[in-house]
């Protein structure tokens, strides 16, 4: 039996997800794009496995995390929670969206369906070598782009984006999907996402098919969808505030 607290949390998630689906649909209409061209990734960092399991029961299939240690543990917990339910067979896709340290590549490649934060060429071989081709499809890769060149916030800048993409495309264990960015502080999201769309166009000219754009978070995903985002990464608008807030 679920406790009152569990029922309440489930209701919160039902309401937040419903509201988000309306916002997403409205943004797609405004952009003149079919809703199926946008994947919503639920970014569940700092929130417990039971929330992920509830979201899966509500139809979410894409889950994002930004820290390897937290993601690896949570994935096991979610699998256990879902074992007893009809959703157990459904495929959940885990997206790694955070800063990626070299020493975490092996672990992340073990459970991630996609890595959105590849911003250094050195990560490419580490990830590719860690993919077990016998068991898995290629690991999907988004090259993280810095839109302002500030190294503190992650992302590759300028021509580095293209050399990383070339290196990814050479490895059969990886599948180059496209670009990812976080709108820099102090820049209008519209301007940031327009810039990212230009990078995406240039990249997919060199790598046909690598046309996905991972952009847009709780407060700015409408602008991102207006500029062609195919993967929005939604945390707080779905799951509520995180503590500590800076994560
Ligand atoms: C936390 C996080 C998100 C989600 O942020 P919200 O503002 O809570 O929607 C998206 N992308 C990345 C890379 C994140 O770390």
Short mmCIF file of C-alpha atoms and ligand atoms in Angstrom, two decimals:
data_model
loop_
_atom_site.label_atom_id
_atom_site.label_comp_id
_atom_site.label_asym_id
_atom_site.label_seq_id
_atom_site.Cartn_x
_atom_site.Cartn_y
_atom_site.Cartn_z
CA UNK A 1 0.00 0.00 0.00
CA UNK A 2 1.25 3.43 -0.88
CA UNK A 3 1.51 5.92 1.94
CA UNK A 4 -0.26 9.28 1.84
CA UNK A 5 3.09 10.93 1.11
CA UNK A 6 3.67 8.59 -1.84
CA UNK A 7 0.18 9.26 -3.21
CA UNK A 8 0.75 12.99 -2.85
CA UNK A 9 4.08 12.85 -4.68
CA UNK A 10 2.53 10.81 -7.46
CA UNK A 11 -0.22 13.43 -7.85
CA UNK A 12 2.39 16.20 -8.01
CA UNK A 13 4.20 14.38 -10.80
CA UNK A 14 0.98 13.66 -12.70
CA UNK A 15 0.03 17.35 -12.59
CA UNK A 16 3.51 18.63 -13.48
CA UNK A 17 3.84 16.18 -16.37
CA UNK A 18 0.41 17.11 -17.70
CA UNK A 19 1.25 20.82 -17.57
CA UNK A 20 4.57 20.20 -19.28
CA UNK A 21 2.99 18.18 -22.07
CA UNK A 22 0.68 21.13 -22.74
CA UNK A 23 3.63 23.58 -22.76
CA UNK A 24 5.55 21.27 -25.10
CA UNK A 25 2.61 20.87 -27.44
CA UNK A 26 2.03 24.65 -27.49
CA UNK A 27 5.72 25.27 -28.24
CA UNK A 28 5.62 22.79 -31.10
CA UNK A 29 2.49 24.41 -32.55
CA UNK A 30 4.12 27.85 -32.27
CA UNK A 31 7.21 26.53 -34.05
CA UNK A 32 5.13 24.77 -36.70
CA UNK A 33 6.67 21.42 -35.81
CA UNK A 34 5.05 18.06 -35.15
CA UNK A 35 5.22 17.17 -31.43
CA UNK A 36 6.84 13.84 -32.22
CA UNK A 37 10.00 15.66 -33.40
CA UNK A 38 10.82 16.62 -29.81
CA UNK A 39 11.93 14.12 -27.15
CA UNK A 40 11.46 15.15 -23.54
CA UNK A 41 14.22 13.94 -21.24
CA UNK A 42 13.26 13.98 -17.55
CA UNK A 43 16.37 15.18 -15.70
CA UNK A 44 16.03 13.39 -12.37
CA UNK A 45 19.30 14.40 -10.65
CA UNK A 46 18.96 14.75 -6.85
CA UNK A 47 15.50 13.12 -6.98
CA UNK A 48 15.00 9.54 -5.79
CA UNK A 49 14.58 6.38 -7.83
CA UNK A 50 10.93 6.13 -6.82
CA UNK A 51 10.25 9.36 -8.73
CA UNK A 52 11.88 7.88 -11.83
CA UNK A 53 9.77 4.72 -11.49
CA UNK A 54 6.61 6.83 -11.16
CA UNK A 55 7.52 8.83 -14.27
CA UNK A 56 8.12 5.61 -16.19
CA UNK A 57 4.65 4.44 -15.18
CA UNK A 58 3.34 7.77 -16.52
CA UNK A 59 4.98 7.18 -19.90
CA UNK A 60 8.44 8.75 -19.59
CA UNK A 61 11.09 6.70 -21.40
CA UNK A 62 14.06 9.12 -21.41
CA UNK A 63 15.81 9.95 -18.15
CA UNK A 64 18.75 12.33 -17.67
CA UNK A 65 21.39 12.40 -14.94
CA UNK A 66 24.48 14.57 -14.51
CA UNK A 67 26.63 12.61 -12.05
CA UNK A 68 27.91 9.10 -12.69
CA UNK A 69 27.86 7.93 -9.10
CA UNK A 70 24.27 8.99 -8.56
CA UNK A 71 23.11 7.68 -11.93
CA UNK A 72 24.72 4.25 -11.59
CA UNK A 73 23.10 3.62 -8.20
CA UNK A 74 19.73 5.05 -9.21
CA UNK A 75 19.56 2.93 -12.34
CA UNK A 76 19.82 -0.25 -10.29
CA UNK A 77 17.17 0.98 -7.86
CA UNK A 78 14.80 1.89 -10.70
CA UNK A 79 15.22 -1.54 -12.26
CA UNK A 80 14.29 -3.14 -8.94
CA UNK A 81 11.27 -0.90 -8.47
CA UNK A 82 10.00 -1.67 -11.95
CA UNK A 83 10.56 -5.41 -11.78
CA UNK A 84 7.16 -5.99 -10.24
CA UNK A 85 5.26 -3.77 -12.68
CA UNK A 86 4.03 -3.93 -16.26
CA UNK A 87 6.69 -1.38 -17.18
CA UNK A 88 9.51 -3.77 -16.40
CA UNK A 89 9.95 -4.80 -20.01
CA UNK A 90 9.83 -1.29 -21.36
CA UNK A 91 13.11 0.12 -22.45
CA UNK A 92 14.29 3.09 -20.46
CA UNK A 93 16.94 5.29 -22.05
CA UNK A 94 19.47 6.89 -19.70
CA UNK A 95 21.03 10.15 -20.92
CA UNK A 96 24.22 11.43 -19.31
CA UNK A 97 24.06 15.24 -19.44
CA UNK A 98 26.68 16.42 -16.91
CA UNK A 99 30.35 17.31 -17.00
CA UNK A 100 32.15 14.09 -17.86
CA UNK A 101 35.44 13.23 -16.19
CA UNK A 102 37.81 10.88 -18.04
CA UNK A 103 37.79 8.36 -15.23
CA UNK A 104 33.99 8.08 -15.38
CA UNK A 105 33.77 7.20 -19.08
CA UNK A 106 33.91 3.44 -18.55
CA UNK A 107 31.11 3.49 -16.00
CA UNK A 108 28.90 5.86 -17.99
CA UNK A 109 29.30 3.81 -21.19
CA UNK A 110 28.04 0.82 -19.22
CA UNK A 111 24.51 2.16 -18.76
CA UNK A 112 24.02 5.26 -20.87
CA UNK A 113 22.06 5.24 -24.10
CA UNK A 114 23.37 8.71 -24.95
CA UNK A 115 26.05 11.10 -23.68
CA UNK A 116 25.20 14.77 -24.25
CA UNK A 117 28.34 16.32 -22.79
CA UNK A 118 31.27 15.25 -24.96
CA UNK A 119 33.39 18.40 -25.09
CA UNK A 120 36.98 17.13 -25.31
CA UNK A 121 38.56 14.92 -27.94
CA UNK A 122 40.14 12.75 -25.26
CA UNK A 123 36.73 11.53 -24.15
CA UNK A 124 35.96 9.99 -27.54
CA UNK A 125 38.35 7.04 -27.42
CA UNK A 126 37.66 6.46 -23.71
CA UNK A 127 33.92 6.17 -24.36
CA UNK A 128 34.30 4.14 -27.56
CA UNK A 129 36.70 1.66 -25.95
CA UNK A 130 34.25 1.14 -23.10
CA UNK A 131 31.27 0.27 -25.31
CA UNK A 132 30.64 -3.46 -25.46
CA UNK A 133 29.63 -4.00 -29.08
CA UNK A 134 28.39 -7.52 -28.41
CA UNK A 135 25.70 -6.33 -26.05
CA UNK A 136 24.69 -2.87 -27.13
CA UNK A 137 23.85 -0.58 -29.98
CA UNK A 138 26.31 2.26 -30.53
CA UNK A 139 26.43 4.84 -27.75
CA UNK A 140 24.76 8.03 -28.98
CA UNK A 141 26.93 11.13 -28.74
CA UNK A 142 26.06 14.82 -28.65
CA UNK A 143 29.00 17.22 -28.84
CA UNK A 144 28.53 19.87 -26.16
CA UNK A 145 29.03 23.33 -27.60
CA UNK A 146 30.08 26.35 -25.59
CA UNK A 147 28.17 29.32 -26.96
CA UNK A 148 30.29 31.94 -25.20
CA UNK A 149 33.72 30.31 -24.94
CA UNK A 150 33.66 30.33 -21.14
CA UNK A 151 35.64 27.21 -20.21
CA UNK A 152 34.14 27.08 -16.71
CA UNK A 153 30.74 26.03 -18.01
CA UNK A 154 31.82 23.15 -20.25
CA UNK A 155 31.45 22.73 -23.95
CA UNK A 156 33.78 22.87 -26.92
CA UNK A 157 34.30 26.16 -28.67
CA UNK A 158 34.79 26.98 -32.34
CA UNK A 159 36.59 24.46 -34.54
CA UNK A 160 37.05 22.05 -31.61
CA UNK A 161 33.36 21.12 -32.03
CA UNK A 162 34.11 19.82 -35.52
CA UNK A 163 37.28 17.92 -34.66
CA UNK A 164 35.45 16.15 -31.83
CA UNK A 165 32.58 15.30 -34.20
CA UNK A 166 35.04 13.89 -36.75
CA UNK A 167 36.62 11.70 -34.08
CA UNK A 168 33.21 10.41 -32.96
CA UNK A 169 32.17 9.63 -36.53
CA UNK A 170 35.28 7.47 -37.00
CA UNK A 171 34.31 5.09 -34.21
CA UNK A 172 31.75 2.37 -34.98
CA UNK A 173 31.01 2.00 -31.26
CA UNK A 174 29.62 5.55 -31.24
CA UNK A 175 26.85 7.25 -33.17
CA UNK A 176 27.17 10.98 -33.69
CA UNK A 177 23.71 12.45 -33.08
CA UNK A 178 24.39 16.20 -33.08
CA UNK A 179 25.05 19.07 -30.71
CA UNK A 180 24.09 20.05 -27.18
CA UNK A 181 24.30 23.34 -25.31
CA UNK A 182 23.21 25.14 -22.19
CA UNK A 183 22.23 28.77 -22.77
CA UNK A 184 24.99 30.91 -21.19
CA UNK A 185 24.08 33.20 -18.31
CA UNK A 186 23.44 36.73 -19.41
CA UNK A 187 22.64 35.80 -23.03
CA UNK A 188 19.08 35.87 -24.35
CA UNK A 189 18.03 32.22 -24.84
CA UNK A 190 16.68 33.15 -28.28
CA UNK A 191 20.12 34.38 -29.34
CA UNK A 192 21.91 31.42 -27.78
CA UNK A 193 19.70 28.83 -29.45
CA UNK A 194 19.87 30.64 -32.80
CA UNK A 195 23.67 30.39 -32.57
CA UNK A 196 23.45 26.70 -31.69
CA UNK A 197 21.19 26.11 -34.72
CA UNK A 198 23.90 27.58 -36.95
CA UNK A 199 26.49 25.22 -35.46
CA UNK A 200 24.07 22.33 -35.97
CA UNK A 201 23.55 23.24 -39.63
CA UNK A 202 27.31 23.39 -40.22
CA UNK A 203 27.87 20.10 -38.42
CA UNK A 204 25.16 18.19 -40.25
CA UNK A 205 26.51 19.48 -43.58
CA UNK A 206 29.69 17.55 -42.78
CA UNK A 207 27.98 14.64 -41.03
CA UNK A 208 24.62 13.96 -42.65
CA UNK A 209 22.17 12.56 -40.12
CA UNK A 210 23.91 14.16 -37.14
CA UNK A 211 21.14 16.73 -36.98
CA UNK A 212 19.83 16.34 -33.43
CA UNK A 213 19.90 19.37 -31.11
CA UNK A 214 19.82 18.85 -27.34
CA UNK A 215 18.76 22.24 -25.99
CA UNK A 216 16.21 23.78 -23.69
CA UNK A 217 15.59 23.35 -19.96
CA UNK A 218 12.66 24.14 -17.67
CA UNK A 219 12.69 27.89 -18.20
CA UNK A 220 13.80 28.19 -21.81
CA UNK A 221 12.67 25.12 -23.76
CA UNK A 222 10.07 27.03 -25.78
CA UNK A 223 12.83 29.20 -27.26
CA UNK A 224 14.93 26.10 -27.96
CA UNK A 225 12.06 24.36 -29.76
CA UNK A 226 11.63 27.50 -31.84
CA UNK A 227 15.22 27.04 -32.95
CA UNK A 228 14.99 23.37 -33.81
CA UNK A 229 15.71 21.56 -30.54
CA UNK A 230 14.97 17.83 -30.83
CA UNK A 231 15.79 16.91 -27.20
CA UNK A 232 14.66 19.09 -24.31
CA UNK A 233 16.13 18.35 -20.87
CA UNK A 234 13.58 19.12 -18.18
CA UNK A 235 14.32 18.95 -14.46
CA UNK A 236 12.70 21.38 -12.03
CA UNK A 237 9.51 22.06 -14.04
CA UNK A 238 8.74 18.35 -13.77
CA UNK A 239 10.24 17.22 -10.47
CA UNK A 240 10.30 20.42 -8.42
CA UNK A 241 13.12 22.33 -6.83
CA UNK A 242 16.43 20.63 -6.19
CA UNK A 243 18.45 20.96 -3.03
CA UNK A 244 21.12 22.23 -3.12
CA UNK A 245 19.62 24.63 -5.61
CA UNK A 246 22.79 25.11 -7.67
CA UNK A 247 22.66 21.58 -9.03
C1 LIG B 1 19.98 20.04 -14.41
C2 LIG B 1 20.14 20.07 -15.87
C3 LIG B 1 19.03 20.26 -16.71
C4 LIG B 1 17.62 20.50 -16.19
O1 LIG B 1 17.55 21.77 -15.64
P1 LIG B 1 16.17 22.44 -15.16
O2 LIG B 1 16.43 23.88 -15.23
O3 LIG B 1 15.91 21.95 -13.79
O4 LIG B 1 15.11 22.00 -16.13
C5 LIG B 1 19.25 20.25 -18.08
N1 LIG B 1 20.50 20.06 -18.59
C6 LIG B 1 21.57 19.88 -17.82
C7 LIG B 1 22.90 19.71 -18.46
C8 LIG B 1 21.44 19.88 -16.44
O5 LIG B 1 22.52 19.71 -15.67
#
